[in-house]
């Protein structure tokens, strides 16, 4: 009896997780999800944001057309991630891997350029992004739009 309940609960949890991922994913067309502004040369990439090196190495945030996102050069603890863009509201949603410090590290929203709100229960940061948006602030770093990321190593 208990084993049947556990199996059913596990199946339900798996189905809900897949449904949540589907909700963050693509829009059903073959071209994948789009961002406003400049279109990257690589069709698999929807957008790139780059924090150039200074006292820390450069960090690249790549949004892929399939709705996934990846950090390279830093912030790897946020991988894997998902993204979605609501053009009607001009909102970019970055759903990041669960991190206990997400809400704490972004608590000062005014210091994180274009950050509208934090949905901590969903590990999601919501930014106001339009075609002319130049940068977003994430974790105390500025990420500049359409700035080329260096080639990945390894």
PDB file of C-alpha atoms in Angstrom:
ATOM      1  CA  UNK A   1       0.000   0.000   0.000  1.00  0.00           C
ATOM      2  CA  UNK A   2       2.698   2.491   1.027  1.00  0.00           C
ATOM      3  CA  UNK A   3       4.827   1.562  -1.988  1.00  0.00           C
ATOM      4  CA  UNK A   4       1.913   2.271  -4.346  1.00  0.00           C
ATOM      5  CA  UNK A   5       1.405   5.712  -2.777  1.00  0.00           C
ATOM      6  CA  UNK A   6       5.112   6.462  -3.068  1.00  0.00           C
ATOM      7  CA  UNK A   7       5.166   5.414  -6.745  1.00  0.00           C
ATOM      8  CA  UNK A   8       2.093   7.510  -7.544  1.00  0.00           C
ATOM      9  CA  UNK A   9       3.457  10.527  -5.672  1.00  0.00           C
ATOM     10  CA  UNK A  10       6.762  10.170  -7.526  1.00  0.00           C
ATOM     11  CA  UNK A  11       4.999   9.968 -10.885  1.00  0.00           C
ATOM     12  CA  UNK A  12       2.885  13.018 -10.041  1.00  0.00           C
ATOM     13  CA  UNK A  13       5.948  15.012  -8.934  1.00  0.00           C
ATOM     14  CA  UNK A  14       7.747  14.072 -12.156  1.00  0.00           C
ATOM     15  CA  UNK A  15       4.761  15.099 -14.286  1.00  0.00           C
ATOM     16  CA  UNK A  16       4.487  18.433 -12.471  1.00  0.00           C
ATOM     17  CA  UNK A  17       8.211  19.096 -12.919  1.00  0.00           C
ATOM     18  CA  UNK A  18       7.953  18.377 -16.649  1.00  0.00           C
ATOM     19  CA  UNK A  19       4.915  20.627 -16.951  1.00  0.00           C
ATOM     20  CA  UNK A  20       6.818  23.424 -15.178  1.00  0.00           C
ATOM     21  CA  UNK A  21       9.746  23.030 -17.565  1.00  0.00           C
ATOM     22  CA  UNK A  22       7.407  23.086 -20.537  1.00  0.00           C
ATOM     23  CA  UNK A  23       5.902  26.337 -19.293  1.00  0.00           C
ATOM     24  CA  UNK A  24       9.327  28.000 -19.278  1.00  0.00           C
ATOM     25  CA  UNK A  25      10.318  26.569 -22.629  1.00  0.00           C
ATOM     26  CA  UNK A  26       9.824  27.466 -26.252  1.00  0.00           C
ATOM     27  CA  UNK A  27       6.778  28.863 -27.935  1.00  0.00           C
ATOM     28  CA  UNK A  28       6.184  25.887 -30.190  1.00  0.00           C
ATOM     29  CA  UNK A  29       7.589  27.321 -33.423  1.00  0.00           C
ATOM     30  CA  UNK A  30      10.627  25.790 -35.093  1.00  0.00           C
ATOM     31  CA  UNK A  31      12.674  28.969 -34.796  1.00  0.00           C
ATOM     32  CA  UNK A  32      12.558  28.820 -30.998  1.00  0.00           C
ATOM     33  CA  UNK A  33      12.105  31.637 -28.540  1.00  0.00           C
ATOM     34  CA  UNK A  34      13.037  35.164 -29.546  1.00  0.00           C
ATOM     35  CA  UNK A  35      14.359  38.180 -27.725  1.00  0.00           C
ATOM     36  CA  UNK A  36      13.861  41.763 -28.863  1.00  0.00           C
ATOM     37  CA  UNK A  37      16.821  43.523 -30.444  1.00  0.00           C
ATOM     38  CA  UNK A  38      19.778  42.196 -32.379  1.00  0.00           C
ATOM     39  CA  UNK A  39      19.507  38.629 -33.697  1.00  0.00           C
ATOM     40  CA  UNK A  40      22.599  36.491 -33.012  1.00  0.00           C
ATOM     41  CA  UNK A  41      24.328  34.834 -35.978  1.00  0.00           C
ATOM     42  CA  UNK A  42      23.919  31.380 -34.385  1.00  0.00           C
ATOM     43  CA  UNK A  43      20.267  30.273 -34.686  1.00  0.00           C
ATOM     44  CA  UNK A  44      20.638  28.145 -31.537  1.00  0.00           C
ATOM     45  CA  UNK A  45      21.345  31.311 -29.507  1.00  0.00           C
ATOM     46  CA  UNK A  46      18.558  33.763 -28.671  1.00  0.00           C
ATOM     47  CA  UNK A  47      20.740  36.281 -26.798  1.00  0.00           C
ATOM     48  CA  UNK A  48      24.020  36.727 -24.966  1.00  0.00           C
ATOM     49  CA  UNK A  49      24.868  38.891 -21.975  1.00  0.00           C
ATOM     50  CA  UNK A  50      28.481  39.362 -20.898  1.00  0.00           C
ATOM     51  CA  UNK A  51      30.159  40.707 -17.792  1.00  0.00           C
ATOM     52  CA  UNK A  52      33.659  41.612 -19.024  1.00  0.00           C
ATOM     53  CA  UNK A  53      36.677  40.718 -16.910  1.00  0.00           C
ATOM     54  CA  UNK A  54      37.797  43.172 -14.268  1.00  0.00           C
ATOM     55  CA  UNK A  55      38.812  41.997 -10.813  1.00  0.00           C
ATOM     56  CA  UNK A  56      37.022  38.733 -11.680  1.00  0.00           C
ATOM     57  CA  UNK A  57      37.124  36.702 -14.918  1.00  0.00           C
ATOM     58  CA  UNK A  58      34.457  37.459 -17.523  1.00  0.00           C
ATOM     59  CA  UNK A  59      31.083  35.765 -17.120  1.00  0.00           C
ATOM     60  CA  UNK A  60      28.887  34.870 -20.082  1.00  0.00           C
ATOM     61  CA  UNK A  61      25.127  34.286 -19.884  1.00  0.00           C
ATOM     62  CA  UNK A  62      23.834  32.573 -23.015  1.00  0.00           C
ATOM     63  CA  UNK A  63      20.106  32.226 -23.678  1.00  0.00           C
ATOM     64  CA  UNK A  64      19.433  29.418 -26.137  1.00  0.00           C
ATOM     65  CA  UNK A  65      16.481  29.339 -28.523  1.00  0.00           C
ATOM     66  CA  UNK A  66      15.138  26.183 -26.844  1.00  0.00           C
ATOM     67  CA  UNK A  67      14.521  28.111 -23.601  1.00  0.00           C
ATOM     68  CA  UNK A  68      17.606  26.913 -21.752  1.00  0.00           C
ATOM     69  CA  UNK A  69      20.335  29.182 -20.428  1.00  0.00           C
ATOM     70  CA  UNK A  70      23.916  28.649 -19.345  1.00  0.00           C
ATOM     71  CA  UNK A  71      26.542  30.588 -17.424  1.00  0.00           C
ATOM     72  CA  UNK A  72      30.197  30.213 -18.442  1.00  0.00           C
ATOM     73  CA  UNK A  73      33.237  31.683 -16.683  1.00  0.00           C
ATOM     74  CA  UNK A  74      31.368  32.123 -13.392  1.00  0.00           C
ATOM     75  CA  UNK A  75      27.966  31.672 -11.740  1.00  0.00           C
ATOM     76  CA  UNK A  76      27.993  27.993 -12.804  1.00  0.00           C
ATOM     77  CA  UNK A  77      26.041  27.244  -9.604  1.00  0.00           C
ATOM     78  CA  UNK A  78      23.021  28.829 -11.370  1.00  0.00           C
ATOM     79  CA  UNK A  79      23.205  26.137 -14.103  1.00  0.00           C
ATOM     80  CA  UNK A  80      21.040  24.638 -15.454  1.00  0.00           C
ATOM     81  CA  UNK A  81      18.602  27.439 -16.056  1.00  0.00           C
ATOM     82  CA  UNK A  82      15.593  28.303 -18.200  1.00  0.00           C
ATOM     83  CA  UNK A  83      14.381  31.596 -19.609  1.00  0.00           C
ATOM     84  CA  UNK A  84      11.207  33.017 -21.091  1.00  0.00           C
ATOM     85  CA  UNK A  85      10.362  36.396 -22.594  1.00  0.00           C
ATOM     86  CA  UNK A  86       6.933  38.009 -22.434  1.00  0.00           C
ATOM     87  CA  UNK A  87       6.968  40.583 -25.250  1.00  0.00           C
ATOM     88  CA  UNK A  88       3.633  42.118 -24.218  1.00  0.00           C
ATOM     89  CA  UNK A  89       4.978  42.939 -20.749  1.00  0.00           C
ATOM     90  CA  UNK A  90       8.614  43.396 -21.750  1.00  0.00           C
ATOM     91  CA  UNK A  91       9.670  40.882 -19.093  1.00  0.00           C
ATOM     92  CA  UNK A  92      12.614  38.516 -19.246  1.00  0.00           C
ATOM     93  CA  UNK A  93      12.335  35.670 -16.724  1.00  0.00           C
ATOM     94  CA  UNK A  94      15.482  33.802 -15.697  1.00  0.00           C
ATOM     95  CA  UNK A  95      14.679  30.621 -13.769  1.00  0.00           C
ATOM     96  CA  UNK A  96      17.926  29.498 -12.171  1.00  0.00           C
ATOM     97  CA  UNK A  97      19.054  26.334 -10.416  1.00  0.00           C
ATOM     98  CA  UNK A  98      17.974  26.409  -6.767  1.00  0.00           C
ATOM     99  CA  UNK A  99      20.379  28.577  -4.786  1.00  0.00           C
ATOM    100  CA  UNK A 100      19.734  29.473  -1.139  1.00  0.00           C
ATOM    101  CA  UNK A 101      21.281  32.918  -1.600  1.00  0.00           C
ATOM    102  CA  UNK A 102      19.277  34.008  -4.691  1.00  0.00           C
ATOM    103  CA  UNK A 103      16.894  36.281  -2.801  1.00  0.00           C
ATOM    104  CA  UNK A 104      19.593  37.537  -0.433  1.00  0.00           C
ATOM    105  CA  UNK A 105      22.070  38.346  -3.223  1.00  0.00           C
ATOM    106  CA  UNK A 106      19.418  40.314  -5.132  1.00  0.00           C
ATOM    107  CA  UNK A 107      17.637  41.887  -2.158  1.00  0.00           C
ATOM    108  CA  UNK A 108      18.726  45.388  -3.147  1.00  0.00           C
ATOM    109  CA  UNK A 109      16.720  45.433  -6.390  1.00  0.00           C
ATOM    110  CA  UNK A 110      17.658  49.062  -7.013  1.00  0.00           C
ATOM    111  CA  UNK A 111      21.317  47.968  -7.350  1.00  0.00           C
ATOM    112  CA  UNK A 112      20.488  45.398 -10.038  1.00  0.00           C
ATOM    113  CA  UNK A 113      19.762  47.273 -13.246  1.00  0.00           C
ATOM    114  CA  UNK A 114      16.372  46.431 -14.777  1.00  0.00           C
ATOM    115  CA  UNK A 115      15.499  43.819 -12.119  1.00  0.00           C
ATOM    116  CA  UNK A 116      11.756  44.163 -11.534  1.00  0.00           C
ATOM    117  CA  UNK A 117      11.174  41.445  -8.963  1.00  0.00           C
ATOM    118  CA  UNK A 118      12.422  38.236  -7.417  1.00  0.00           C
ATOM    119  CA  UNK A 119      10.182  35.170  -7.348  1.00  0.00           C
ATOM    120  CA  UNK A 120      12.224  33.295  -4.746  1.00  0.00           C
ATOM    121  CA  UNK A 121       9.796  30.368  -4.512  1.00  0.00           C
ATOM    122  CA  UNK A 122      10.467  29.706  -8.229  1.00  0.00           C
ATOM    123  CA  UNK A 123      14.183  30.676  -8.168  1.00  0.00           C
ATOM    124  CA  UNK A 124      13.325  33.268 -10.793  1.00  0.00           C
ATOM    125  CA  UNK A 125      14.563  36.772 -11.492  1.00  0.00           C
ATOM    126  CA  UNK A 126      12.298  38.989 -13.626  1.00  0.00           C
ATOM    127  CA  UNK A 127      13.833  41.846 -15.630  1.00  0.00           C
ATOM    128  CA  UNK A 128      12.341  44.661 -17.679  1.00  0.00           C
ATOM    129  CA  UNK A 129      13.909  44.169 -21.126  1.00  0.00           C
ATOM    130  CA  UNK A 130      13.092  45.984 -24.367  1.00  0.00           C
ATOM    131  CA  UNK A 131      14.909  46.141 -27.716  1.00  0.00           C
ATOM    132  CA  UNK A 132      17.061  49.037 -26.475  1.00  0.00           C
ATOM    133  CA  UNK A 133      17.976  47.524 -23.080  1.00  0.00           C
ATOM    134  CA  UNK A 134      21.766  47.580 -22.839  1.00  0.00           C
ATOM    135  CA  UNK A 135      22.417  45.715 -19.571  1.00  0.00           C
ATOM    136  CA  UNK A 136      20.966  43.771 -16.665  1.00  0.00           C
ATOM    137  CA  UNK A 137      22.351  43.403 -13.160  1.00  0.00           C
ATOM    138  CA  UNK A 138      22.742  39.917 -11.748  1.00  0.00           C
ATOM    139  CA  UNK A 139      24.390  38.965  -8.464  1.00  0.00           C
ATOM    140  CA  UNK A 140      26.155  42.308  -8.159  1.00  0.00           C
ATOM    141  CA  UNK A 141      27.592  42.176 -11.697  1.00  0.00           C
ATOM    142  CA  UNK A 142      26.559  44.057 -14.834  1.00  0.00           C
ATOM    143  CA  UNK A 143      25.857  41.911 -17.891  1.00  0.00           C
ATOM    144  CA  UNK A 144      25.969  43.783 -21.192  1.00  0.00           C
ATOM    145  CA  UNK A 145      23.749  42.709 -24.029  1.00  0.00           C
ATOM    146  CA  UNK A 146      25.066  41.450 -27.363  1.00  0.00           C
ATOM    147  CA  UNK A 147      28.653  41.770 -26.191  1.00  0.00           C
ATOM    148  CA  UNK A 148      30.503  38.785 -27.651  1.00  0.00           C
ATOM    149  CA  UNK A 149      31.395  36.071 -25.210  1.00  0.00           C
ATOM    150  CA  UNK A 150      34.808  34.452 -25.581  1.00  0.00           C
ATOM    151  CA  UNK A 151      34.837  30.931 -27.023  1.00  0.00           C
ATOM    152  CA  UNK A 152      34.130  28.215 -24.460  1.00  0.00           C
ATOM    153  CA  UNK A 153      37.086  26.111 -23.365  1.00  0.00           C
ATOM    154  CA  UNK A 154      36.791  22.447 -22.567  1.00  0.00           C
TER     155      UNK A 154
END
